[in-house]
Amino acid sequence: MFSWSYVIDYFPKIIIKFPMTLKLVLIPFAISFMFGFAIALLRLKKIKAIDWLLKLYVSYVRCTPVITQMFIVYFGMPILMQNFGIDAYDWEPAIFVYIAYSINISAFLSETIRSSILAVPIGQMEAGYSVGMSGFQTMRDIVVPQALKISLPMLGNMFISLFRATALAYMVNVIDMIGKARALAASGGHLLEGYVCCAAVFAIISLGLEVIFHLINKKLSFGHSYGKQRKVRA
Amino acid sequence: MLEIKNIHKNFGSLEVLKGASIRVEAHQVVVILGPSGSGKTTLLRCINFLEHADKGELTVGDTKIDFETVKRREIREVRKKVGFVFQNYNLFANKTAIQNVMHGLIVVKKLPKAEARKKAEEALAWVKLSDKLDYYPSQLSGGQQQRVGIARAIAMEPDIILFDEPTSALDPELIGETLELMKNVAKRGITMLVVTHELSFAQDIADKVIFMDGGVVVEEGTPDELFNHTKEERTKRFLARILSTKTIKTKV
Ligand SMILES: Nc1ncnc2c1ncn2[C@@H]1O[C@H](COP(=O)(O)OP(=O)(O)OP(=O)(O)O)[C@@H](O)[C@H]1O
Ligand SMILES: [Mg+2]
């Protein structure tokens, strides 16, 4: 029987685990941002062998379910690490989730960032060169800020979907909010109430994030009135 | 002073520049005319290495460069000495008008921010845009953007400024004011190499007019020599054509 009193009883116990969920999002996202960026820049250099390898990696991530990627890291990495004399069997389960999600998000972010950099008109780079700036300076000050602006809506969506995807982490024994809800159910028998608590938290945070990204997007408009079609000039 | 000797540039199998040579003395205004596809833009772009010429020699001030063996450091050096005003303005879209002008001063010339700001304000005042300092390019008209583009080039105090059809993307009523501004640039004694189809500008301002066709210089001389005492048949035909389209345009 569904009972609101269980919802009220569980809620504080579950929300305590919110920081774990937050870590599951922020750590992989921060790592992926750096790697995604590096991969995007590497691929733009168009060095054949490296490009081929990175393409293979991106395809692997795109074409396999996240959950299998997570299991492969969770079960596979300790075996791999043994070869280097490192005992990963005692590692905190969350570490494997950080790694698995970083591998996953890096690939998607690299594609997003790469296409955004390519979407910045070539004339911007040339304008930088023509005032005597180096390629690096022009990338840093002119092209990348514009590319980030272009990719921001996609980055926001990715962040929010990563946030929701953390709900899988309990499968490798991470005690986040879902893990806690299941643990409570195991002792008290009320699974649904715990999930309702989790759903509420996820919904509220997702909505909050959407508002935040909307505001950042507006702030970065470079003078374009928000929502209006960008004027295209010859 | 800028000199190009025997420049060659191919795009794949297409030979675009076939040994053109050009010389611009300090404080001179030189105008390049020529039909579409004759390689004018390519020539300008080769000067500040937006394209890489295959062969030839480039001298800018006291820097002498062989296109075939040019080094990275030399490219940076040339770009610092050469300003470029683009047909489609190419202002930094993420920077306001004043930031567009300041940025090179800070990053390339290493001026302190306050000093860069002061210089940029002066440059923008000079192009009559003091009331638009904090506007982004997307909030400016084409003519205003081009004026920022000119201010950005001037503020860097290059040895020479290259203009690639700076008025051809503008509405007719904005062309006049931009040409007027370019005349003022010339009066400041700034060395200019200008690709344009505006014969009146060449007539009034140019010290030398160069007619290019098929990747070579066909004819060059003072405006009077080129317009009133034309020697080459190709130049005559080109001038006749451009004059007839001009009159049609003004009639409409
Ligand atoms: N990046 C490129 N790749 C291939 N071909 C090019 C490239 N840029 C220019 N060309 C070709 O080189 C030739 C000369 O072009 P260029 O733009 O220099 O002519 P132009 O004299 O400036 O003409 P217009 O008056 O139309 O601007 C043209 O045939 C053009 O198609
Ligand atoms: Mg051209």
Coordinates of C-alpha atoms and ligand atoms in Angstrom, one line a residue:
Chain A
M1 CA 0.0 0.0 0.0
F2 CA 1.3 3.4 -1.0
S3 CA 1.5 5.6 2.1
W4 CA 2.3 9.3 2.2
S5 CA 3.7 8.9 5.7
Y6 CA 6.5 6.8 4.3
V7 CA 7.2 9.5 1.7
I8 CA 7.6 12.0 4.5
D9 CA 9.6 9.6 6.6
Y10 CA 12.0 8.7 3.7
F11 CA 12.4 12.1 2.2
P12 CA 15.1 13.4 4.6
K13 CA 16.9 10.1 4.5
I14 CA 17.1 10.1 0.8
I15 CA 17.9 13.8 0.3
I16 CA 20.9 13.3 2.5
K17 CA 22.4 11.3 -0.4
F18 CA 21.9 14.2 -2.8
P19 CA 25.5 15.3 -2.5
M20 CA 26.5 11.8 -3.9
T21 CA 24.3 12.3 -6.9
L22 CA 25.8 15.8 -7.3
K23 CA 29.3 14.3 -7.3
L24 CA 28.2 11.7 -9.9
V25 CA 27.3 14.6 -12.2
L26 CA 29.9 17.3 -11.5
I27 CA 33.1 15.1 -11.4
P28 CA 32.5 13.3 -14.7
F29 CA 31.2 16.5 -16.3
A30 CA 34.2 18.5 -15.3
I31 CA 36.6 15.8 -16.4
S32 CA 34.7 15.3 -19.7
F33 CA 34.8 19.0 -20.4
M34 CA 38.5 19.0 -20.4
F35 CA 38.9 15.8 -22.3
G36 CA 36.1 16.7 -24.7
F37 CA 37.8 19.9 -25.4
A38 CA 41.2 18.4 -26.0
I39 CA 39.7 15.7 -28.2
A40 CA 37.8 18.3 -30.2
L41 CA 40.9 20.3 -30.8
L42 CA 43.0 17.2 -31.6
R43 CA 40.4 16.1 -34.2
L44 CA 40.4 19.5 -35.8
K45 CA 44.1 19.1 -36.4
K46 CA 43.1 16.2 -38.8
I47 CA 46.1 13.9 -38.1
K48 CA 45.0 10.7 -39.8
A49 CA 46.0 8.0 -37.3
I50 CA 44.8 10.0 -34.2
D51 CA 41.6 11.0 -35.9
W52 CA 40.8 7.4 -36.8
L53 CA 41.4 6.3 -33.2
L54 CA 39.3 9.0 -31.8
K55 CA 36.5 8.3 -34.3
L56 CA 36.5 4.7 -33.2
Y57 CA 36.3 5.7 -29.6
V58 CA 33.4 8.1 -30.3
S59 CA 31.5 5.4 -32.2
Y60 CA 32.0 2.9 -29.4
V61 CA 30.5 5.3 -26.9
R62 CA 27.6 6.2 -29.2
C63 CA 26.7 2.7 -30.2
T64 CA 26.7 1.0 -26.9
P65 CA 24.3 1.5 -24.0
V66 CA 25.7 3.5 -21.0
I67 CA 24.9 0.7 -18.7
T68 CA 27.1 -1.8 -20.5
Q69 CA 29.9 0.9 -20.6
M70 CA 29.5 1.2 -16.8
F71 CA 29.6 -2.6 -16.2
I72 CA 32.6 -3.0 -18.4
V73 CA 34.5 -0.4 -16.4
Y74 CA 33.2 -1.7 -13.1
F75 CA 34.2 -5.3 -13.8
G76 CA 36.9 -4.8 -16.4
M77 CA 39.0 -2.2 -14.8
P78 CA 40.1 -4.0 -11.7
I79 CA 41.3 -6.9 -13.9
L80 CA 43.1 -4.5 -16.1
M81 CA 44.6 -2.7 -13.1
Q82 CA 45.9 -5.9 -11.7
N83 CA 48.3 -6.1 -14.7
F84 CA 49.9 -2.9 -13.4
G85 CA 50.0 -4.3 -9.9
I86 CA 47.2 -2.0 -8.7
D87 CA 44.4 -3.5 -6.6
A88 CA 41.2 -1.7 -7.7
Y89 CA 38.9 -4.3 -6.1
D90 CA 38.7 -2.2 -2.9
W91 CA 38.0 1.1 -4.7
E92 CA 34.8 2.9 -3.8
P93 CA 32.2 2.0 -6.4
A94 CA 31.6 5.6 -7.3
I95 CA 35.1 5.9 -8.8
F96 CA 34.1 3.4 -11.5
V97 CA 31.0 5.5 -12.2
Y98 CA 33.1 8.6 -12.5
I99 CA 35.4 6.9 -15.0
A100 CA 32.6 5.3 -17.0
Y101 CA 30.6 8.5 -17.3
S102 CA 33.7 10.5 -18.1
I103 CA 34.5 8.1 -21.0
N104 CA 30.9 8.4 -22.1
I105 CA 30.4 12.2 -21.8
S106 CA 33.9 13.1 -23.2
A107 CA 32.9 11.5 -26.4
F108 CA 29.6 13.4 -26.7
L109 CA 31.1 16.6 -25.6
S110 CA 34.0 16.4 -28.0
E111 CA 31.5 16.0 -30.9
T112 CA 29.4 19.0 -29.6
I113 CA 32.4 21.2 -29.1
R114 CA 34.0 20.2 -32.4
S115 CA 30.9 21.0 -34.4
S116 CA 30.5 24.3 -32.5
I117 CA 34.0 25.4 -33.3
L118 CA 33.4 24.5 -37.0
A119 CA 30.3 26.6 -36.9
V120 CA 32.2 29.8 -36.0
P121 CA 32.8 31.6 -39.4
I122 CA 36.4 31.3 -40.7
G123 CA 36.4 35.1 -41.0
Q124 CA 36.7 35.3 -37.2
M125 CA 40.0 33.4 -37.2
E126 CA 41.2 35.5 -40.1
A127 CA 40.3 38.8 -38.3
G128 CA 42.4 37.7 -35.4
Y129 CA 45.3 36.9 -37.7
S130 CA 44.9 40.2 -39.4
V131 CA 45.4 42.2 -36.2
G132 CA 48.5 40.1 -35.5
M133 CA 47.1 37.7 -33.0
S134 CA 48.5 34.1 -32.9
G135 CA 46.3 31.1 -33.7
F136 CA 46.2 30.2 -30.0
Q137 CA 45.2 33.7 -28.9
T138 CA 42.4 33.9 -31.6
M139 CA 41.1 30.5 -30.6
R140 CA 41.1 31.4 -26.9
D141 CA 39.7 34.9 -27.1
I142 CA 37.5 34.8 -30.2
V143 CA 36.6 31.4 -31.6
V144 CA 36.2 29.4 -28.4
P145 CA 33.9 31.9 -26.6
Q146 CA 31.7 31.9 -29.7
A147 CA 31.8 28.1 -30.0
L148 CA 30.8 27.7 -26.3
K149 CA 27.9 30.1 -26.8
I150 CA 26.8 28.0 -29.8
S151 CA 27.2 24.7 -27.9
L152 CA 25.6 26.0 -24.6
P153 CA 22.1 24.7 -25.3
M154 CA 23.5 21.3 -26.1
L155 CA 25.9 21.4 -23.1
G156 CA 22.9 22.2 -20.9
N157 CA 20.9 19.3 -22.3
M158 CA 23.8 17.0 -21.8
F159 CA 24.3 18.1 -18.2
I160 CA 20.7 17.5 -17.4
S161 CA 20.6 14.1 -19.0
L162 CA 23.8 13.2 -17.2
F163 CA 22.1 14.2 -14.0
R164 CA 19.2 11.8 -14.7
A165 CA 21.6 9.1 -15.9
T166 CA 23.2 9.0 -12.5
A167 CA 20.1 7.0 -11.5
L168 CA 21.8 4.0 -12.9
A169 CA 24.8 4.2 -10.5
Y170 CA 23.0 2.1 -7.8
M171 CA 23.5 -0.9 -10.2
V172 CA 27.2 -0.9 -9.3
N173 CA 26.4 -0.5 -5.6
V174 CA 26.8 3.3 -5.3
I175 CA 24.6 4.6 -2.5
D176 CA 23.1 7.7 -4.1
M177 CA 19.5 8.7 -3.7
I178 CA 18.2 5.7 -5.6
G179 CA 20.6 3.4 -3.8
K180 CA 19.3 4.8 -0.5
A181 CA 15.7 4.3 -1.6
R182 CA 16.3 0.7 -2.4
A183 CA 18.2 0.2 0.9
L184 CA 15.2 1.7 2.8
A185 CA 12.8 -0.6 0.8
A186 CA 14.9 -3.6 1.6
S187 CA 14.4 -3.0 5.3
G188 CA 10.9 -1.4 5.3
G189 CA 9.3 -2.9 2.2
H190 CA 8.1 0.4 0.7
L191 CA 10.0 0.8 -2.6
L192 CA 7.5 3.1 -4.4
E193 CA 7.6 5.8 -1.8
G194 CA 11.3 6.1 -2.0
Y195 CA 11.2 6.3 -5.8
V196 CA 8.5 9.1 -5.5
C197 CA 10.9 11.0 -3.3
C198 CA 13.7 10.6 -5.9
A199 CA 11.5 11.5 -8.8
A200 CA 10.5 14.7 -7.0
V201 CA 14.1 15.7 -6.4
F202 CA 15.1 14.9 -9.9
A203 CA 12.2 16.9 -11.4
I204 CA 12.9 19.9 -9.3
I205 CA 16.6 20.0 -9.9
S206 CA 16.2 19.4 -13.6
L207 CA 13.8 22.3 -13.9
G208 CA 16.1 24.5 -11.9
L209 CA 19.0 23.6 -14.2
E210 CA 17.0 24.4 -17.2
V211 CA 16.2 27.8 -15.8
I212 CA 19.9 28.4 -15.0
F213 CA 21.1 27.4 -18.5
H214 CA 18.5 29.6 -20.0
L215 CA 19.8 32.5 -18.0
I216 CA 23.4 31.8 -18.9
N217 CA 22.4 31.6 -22.5
K218 CA 20.7 34.9 -22.4
K219 CA 23.7 36.5 -20.7
L220 CA 26.1 35.3 -23.5
S221 CA 24.0 36.6 -26.3
F222 CA 26.7 39.1 -27.6
G223 CA 24.0 41.6 -28.4
H224 CA 21.6 39.3 -30.2
S225 CA 18.1 39.8 -28.7
Y226 CA 17.2 36.5 -27.3
G227 CA 15.0 34.2 -29.3
K228 CA 15.1 36.5 -32.4
Q229 CA 16.5 35.1 -35.6
R230 CA 20.2 36.0 -36.0
K231 CA 20.6 38.5 -38.8
V232 CA 22.8 37.0 -41.6
R233 CA 24.9 39.4 -43.6
A234 CA 26.8 38.7 -46.7
Chain B
M1 CA 56.7 50.4 -48.2
L2 CA 55.4 47.2 -49.6
E3 CA 56.7 45.2 -52.5
I4 CA 55.6 42.0 -54.0
K5 CA 57.7 40.4 -56.7
N6 CA 56.6 37.7 -59.1
I7 CA 53.9 36.1 -56.9
H8 CA 52.5 32.8 -57.9
K9 CA 49.5 31.1 -56.3
N10 CA 47.6 28.0 -57.4
F11 CA 44.4 26.5 -56.0
G12 CA 44.9 22.9 -57.0
S13 CA 45.2 23.0 -60.7
L14 CA 43.8 26.5 -61.0
E15 CA 46.5 29.1 -61.5
V16 CA 45.2 32.3 -59.9
L17 CA 48.3 34.5 -59.5
K18 CA 50.8 34.2 -62.3
G19 CA 53.8 36.3 -61.4
A20 CA 52.2 39.7 -60.5
S21 CA 54.5 42.3 -59.1
I22 CA 53.3 45.3 -57.1
R23 CA 55.0 48.2 -55.3
V24 CA 53.5 50.6 -52.8
E25 CA 55.6 53.5 -51.5
A26 CA 55.2 54.8 -47.9
H27 CA 52.2 57.1 -47.6
Q28 CA 50.9 56.2 -51.1
V29 CA 47.4 55.0 -51.9
V30 CA 47.4 52.3 -54.5
V31 CA 44.1 51.0 -56.0
I32 CA 43.8 47.7 -57.7
L33 CA 41.1 47.2 -60.3
G34 CA 40.2 44.1 -62.2
P35 CA 37.4 41.8 -63.3
S36 CA 35.9 39.2 -61.0
G37 CA 38.2 36.2 -60.6
S38 CA 41.3 38.1 -61.6
G39 CA 43.0 37.3 -58.3
K40 CA 42.7 40.6 -56.4
T41 CA 41.4 39.2 -53.2
T42 CA 43.9 36.3 -53.4
L43 CA 46.7 38.8 -53.8
L44 CA 45.7 40.7 -50.7
R45 CA 45.2 37.6 -48.7
C46 CA 48.7 36.3 -49.7
I47 CA 50.2 39.5 -48.3
N48 CA 49.2 38.8 -44.7
F49 CA 49.2 35.0 -45.2
L50 CA 45.6 34.2 -45.0
E51 CA 46.5 32.3 -48.1
H52 CA 50.0 30.9 -48.7
A53 CA 51.5 31.9 -52.0
D54 CA 53.6 29.2 -53.8
K55 CA 56.4 31.4 -55.1
G56 CA 57.6 35.0 -55.0
E57 CA 59.0 37.6 -52.7
L58 CA 57.4 40.0 -50.2
T59 CA 58.9 43.1 -48.6
V60 CA 57.1 45.0 -45.9
G61 CA 59.2 47.8 -44.5
D62 CA 62.5 46.2 -43.6
T63 CA 61.2 42.7 -43.5
K64 CA 62.0 40.7 -46.6
I65 CA 60.4 37.3 -47.1
D66 CA 60.5 34.5 -49.7
F67 CA 57.1 32.9 -49.9
E68 CA 58.5 29.5 -50.5
T69 CA 60.6 29.4 -47.3
V70 CA 58.6 31.7 -45.0
K71 CA 58.8 30.9 -41.3
R72 CA 56.1 31.2 -38.7
R73 CA 57.9 34.0 -36.9
E74 CA 58.1 36.0 -40.2
I75 CA 54.3 35.5 -40.7
R76 CA 53.6 37.0 -37.3
E77 CA 56.0 39.9 -38.0
V78 CA 54.3 40.7 -41.3
R79 CA 50.8 40.5 -39.9
K80 CA 51.8 43.0 -37.2
K81 CA 52.9 45.4 -39.9
V82 CA 49.9 44.9 -42.1
G83 CA 46.3 45.8 -41.3
F84 CA 43.3 44.3 -43.2
V85 CA 39.8 45.6 -43.8
F86 CA 37.5 42.9 -45.0
Q87 CA 34.7 43.1 -47.5
N88 CA 32.3 41.5 -44.9
Y89 CA 33.8 43.4 -41.9
N90 CA 34.7 40.3 -39.9
L91 CA 34.4 42.1 -36.5
F92 CA 34.8 39.8 -33.5
A93 CA 31.2 38.8 -32.9
N94 CA 31.7 38.3 -29.2
K95 CA 33.3 41.7 -28.6
T96 CA 31.7 45.1 -28.5
A97 CA 32.9 47.9 -30.8
I98 CA 35.4 49.2 -28.4
Q99 CA 36.6 45.7 -27.4
N100 CA 37.1 45.0 -31.1
V101 CA 39.5 47.9 -31.4
M102 CA 41.2 47.3 -28.0
H103 CA 41.8 43.7 -28.2
G104 CA 44.7 43.7 -30.5
L105 CA 46.3 46.6 -28.6
I106 CA 46.2 44.6 -25.4
V107 CA 47.0 41.1 -26.7
V108 CA 49.4 42.0 -29.6
K109 CA 50.9 45.4 -28.7
K110 CA 50.8 44.6 -24.9
L111 CA 49.5 48.0 -24.0
P112 CA 48.0 48.4 -20.5
K113 CA 44.3 48.2 -20.5
A114 CA 43.6 51.9 -19.7
E115 CA 45.9 53.0 -22.4
A116 CA 44.4 50.6 -24.9
R117 CA 41.0 51.9 -24.0
K118 CA 42.0 55.5 -24.5
K119 CA 43.5 54.7 -27.9
A120 CA 40.4 52.7 -28.9
E121 CA 38.1 55.5 -27.9
E122 CA 40.1 57.9 -30.0
A123 CA 40.0 55.7 -33.0
L124 CA 36.3 55.2 -32.7
A125 CA 35.7 58.9 -32.2
W126 CA 37.7 59.5 -35.3
V127 CA 35.3 57.2 -37.3
K128 CA 32.4 59.0 -35.6
L129 CA 31.2 56.1 -33.5
S130 CA 31.7 57.5 -30.0
D131 CA 28.1 56.8 -29.2
K132 CA 28.3 53.1 -30.1
L133 CA 31.3 52.0 -28.0
D134 CA 29.4 49.3 -26.2
Y135 CA 27.4 47.9 -29.1
Y136 CA 28.0 44.4 -30.4
P137 CA 28.6 44.0 -34.1
S138 CA 25.1 42.4 -34.5
Q139 CA 23.7 45.7 -33.2
L140 CA 25.5 47.9 -35.8
S141 CA 24.6 48.6 -39.4
G142 CA 26.9 47.4 -42.1
G143 CA 28.4 50.9 -42.5
Q144 CA 29.0 51.2 -38.8
Q145 CA 30.6 47.8 -38.7
Q146 CA 32.9 48.7 -41.5
R147 CA 33.9 51.9 -39.6
V148 CA 34.7 49.8 -36.6
G149 CA 36.7 47.6 -38.9
I150 CA 38.7 50.6 -40.1
A151 CA 39.2 51.9 -36.6
R152 CA 40.5 48.5 -35.5
A153 CA 43.0 48.5 -38.4
I154 CA 44.1 52.1 -37.8
A155 CA 44.5 51.7 -34.0
M156 CA 47.2 49.0 -34.5
E157 CA 49.3 51.6 -36.4
P158 CA 50.4 49.2 -39.2
D159 CA 52.8 50.2 -41.9
I160 CA 50.1 49.6 -44.5
I161 CA 46.4 48.8 -44.5
L162 CA 44.9 46.5 -47.1
F163 CA 41.2 47.0 -48.1
D164 CA 39.4 44.3 -50.0
E165 CA 36.3 45.9 -51.6
P166 CA 35.4 47.6 -48.3
T167 CA 32.2 49.1 -49.7
S168 CA 30.8 46.3 -51.9
A169 CA 28.7 44.7 -49.2
L170 CA 27.1 48.0 -48.2
D171 CA 23.8 49.6 -49.1
P172 CA 24.3 52.4 -51.7
E173 CA 23.6 55.2 -49.2
L174 CA 26.3 53.9 -46.9
I175 CA 29.0 53.6 -49.6
G176 CA 29.6 57.4 -49.8
E177 CA 30.3 57.9 -46.1
T178 CA 32.6 54.9 -46.0
L179 CA 34.6 56.2 -49.0
E180 CA 34.7 59.6 -47.4
L181 CA 36.2 57.9 -44.3
M182 CA 38.8 56.1 -46.4
K183 CA 39.8 59.4 -48.0
N184 CA 40.4 60.7 -44.5
V185 CA 42.5 57.6 -43.7
A186 CA 44.5 58.5 -46.8
K187 CA 44.9 62.1 -45.6
R188 CA 46.4 60.9 -42.4
G189 CA 49.2 59.6 -44.5
I190 CA 48.5 56.0 -43.9
T191 CA 49.8 53.7 -46.7
M192 CA 46.9 51.9 -48.4
L193 CA 46.4 49.2 -50.9
V194 CA 42.8 49.1 -51.9
V195 CA 40.8 46.7 -54.1
T196 CA 37.6 48.5 -55.2
H197 CA 35.3 49.0 -58.1
E198 CA 34.7 52.6 -57.1
L199 CA 36.5 54.5 -59.9
S200 CA 35.7 57.9 -58.4
F201 CA 37.7 56.9 -55.3
A202 CA 40.6 55.8 -57.4
Q203 CA 40.4 59.0 -59.5
D204 CA 40.3 61.3 -56.5
I205 CA 42.7 59.6 -54.0
A206 CA 45.0 57.1 -55.7
D207 CA 48.6 57.9 -56.4
K208 CA 48.7 54.8 -58.5
V209 CA 46.1 52.6 -60.1
I210 CA 46.9 49.0 -61.1
F211 CA 44.8 47.0 -63.5
M212 CA 44.9 43.2 -62.9
D213 CA 43.6 40.5 -65.1
G214 CA 44.2 36.8 -65.2
G215 CA 46.6 36.8 -62.3
V216 CA 49.0 39.4 -63.7
V217 CA 49.3 43.2 -63.7
V218 CA 48.2 44.3 -67.1
E219 CA 48.8 48.0 -66.7
E220 CA 49.6 50.5 -64.1
G221 CA 50.0 54.3 -63.7
T222 CA 48.6 57.4 -62.2
P223 CA 44.8 57.7 -62.3
D224 CA 45.1 60.1 -65.2
E225 CA 47.3 57.8 -67.2
L226 CA 45.1 54.8 -66.6
F227 CA 41.7 56.4 -67.1
N228 CA 42.4 59.1 -69.7
H229 CA 45.4 57.7 -71.6
T230 CA 44.7 54.0 -71.4
K231 CA 47.2 51.9 -73.3
E232 CA 46.0 48.3 -73.1
E233 CA 43.0 47.0 -74.9
R234 CA 42.0 44.8 -71.9
T235 CA 42.0 47.8 -69.6
K236 CA 39.9 49.8 -72.0
R237 CA 37.3 47.1 -72.3
F238 CA 37.1 46.7 -68.5
L239 CA 36.8 50.4 -67.9
A240 CA 34.1 50.7 -70.5
R241 CA 32.1 47.9 -69.0
I242 CA 32.4 49.1 -65.4
L243 CA 31.4 52.7 -66.5
S244 CA 28.3 51.4 -68.4
T245 CA 27.1 49.3 -65.4
K246 CA 27.7 52.3 -63.2
T247 CA 25.5 54.6 -65.3
I248 CA 22.8 51.9 -65.5
K249 CA 22.9 51.6 -61.7
T250 CA 22.6 55.4 -61.2
K251 CA 19.7 55.6 -63.7
V252 CA 17.7 52.9 -61.8
Ligands
LIG1 N1 40.0 29.0 -51.4 C1 39.9 28.9 -52.7 N2 39.9 27.7 -53.3 C2 39.8 27.5 -54.6 N3 39.7 28.5 -55.5 C3 39.7 29.7 -55.0 C4 39.8 30.0 -53.6 N4 39.8 31.3 -53.5 C5 39.7 31.9 -54.7 N5 39.7 30.9 -55.6 C6 39.6 31.1 -57.1 O1 40.6 32.0 -57.5 C7 40.2 32.9 -58.5 C8 40.5 34.3 -58.0 O2 39.7 34.6 -56.9 P1 39.7 36.0 -56.2 O3 38.8 36.0 -55.1 O4 41.1 36.3 -55.9 O5 39.2 37.0 -57.3 P2 38.9 38.5 -57.2 O6 39.7 39.2 -58.2 O7 39.0 39.0 -55.8 O8 37.3 38.6 -57.7 P3 36.1 39.5 -57.2 O9 36.2 40.8 -57.9 O10 34.9 38.7 -57.6 O11 36.2 39.6 -55.7 C9 38.7 32.6 -58.7 O12 38.6 31.8 -59.8 C10 38.3 31.8 -57.5 O13 37.3 30.9 -57.8
MG2 MG 37.6 39.7 -54.4

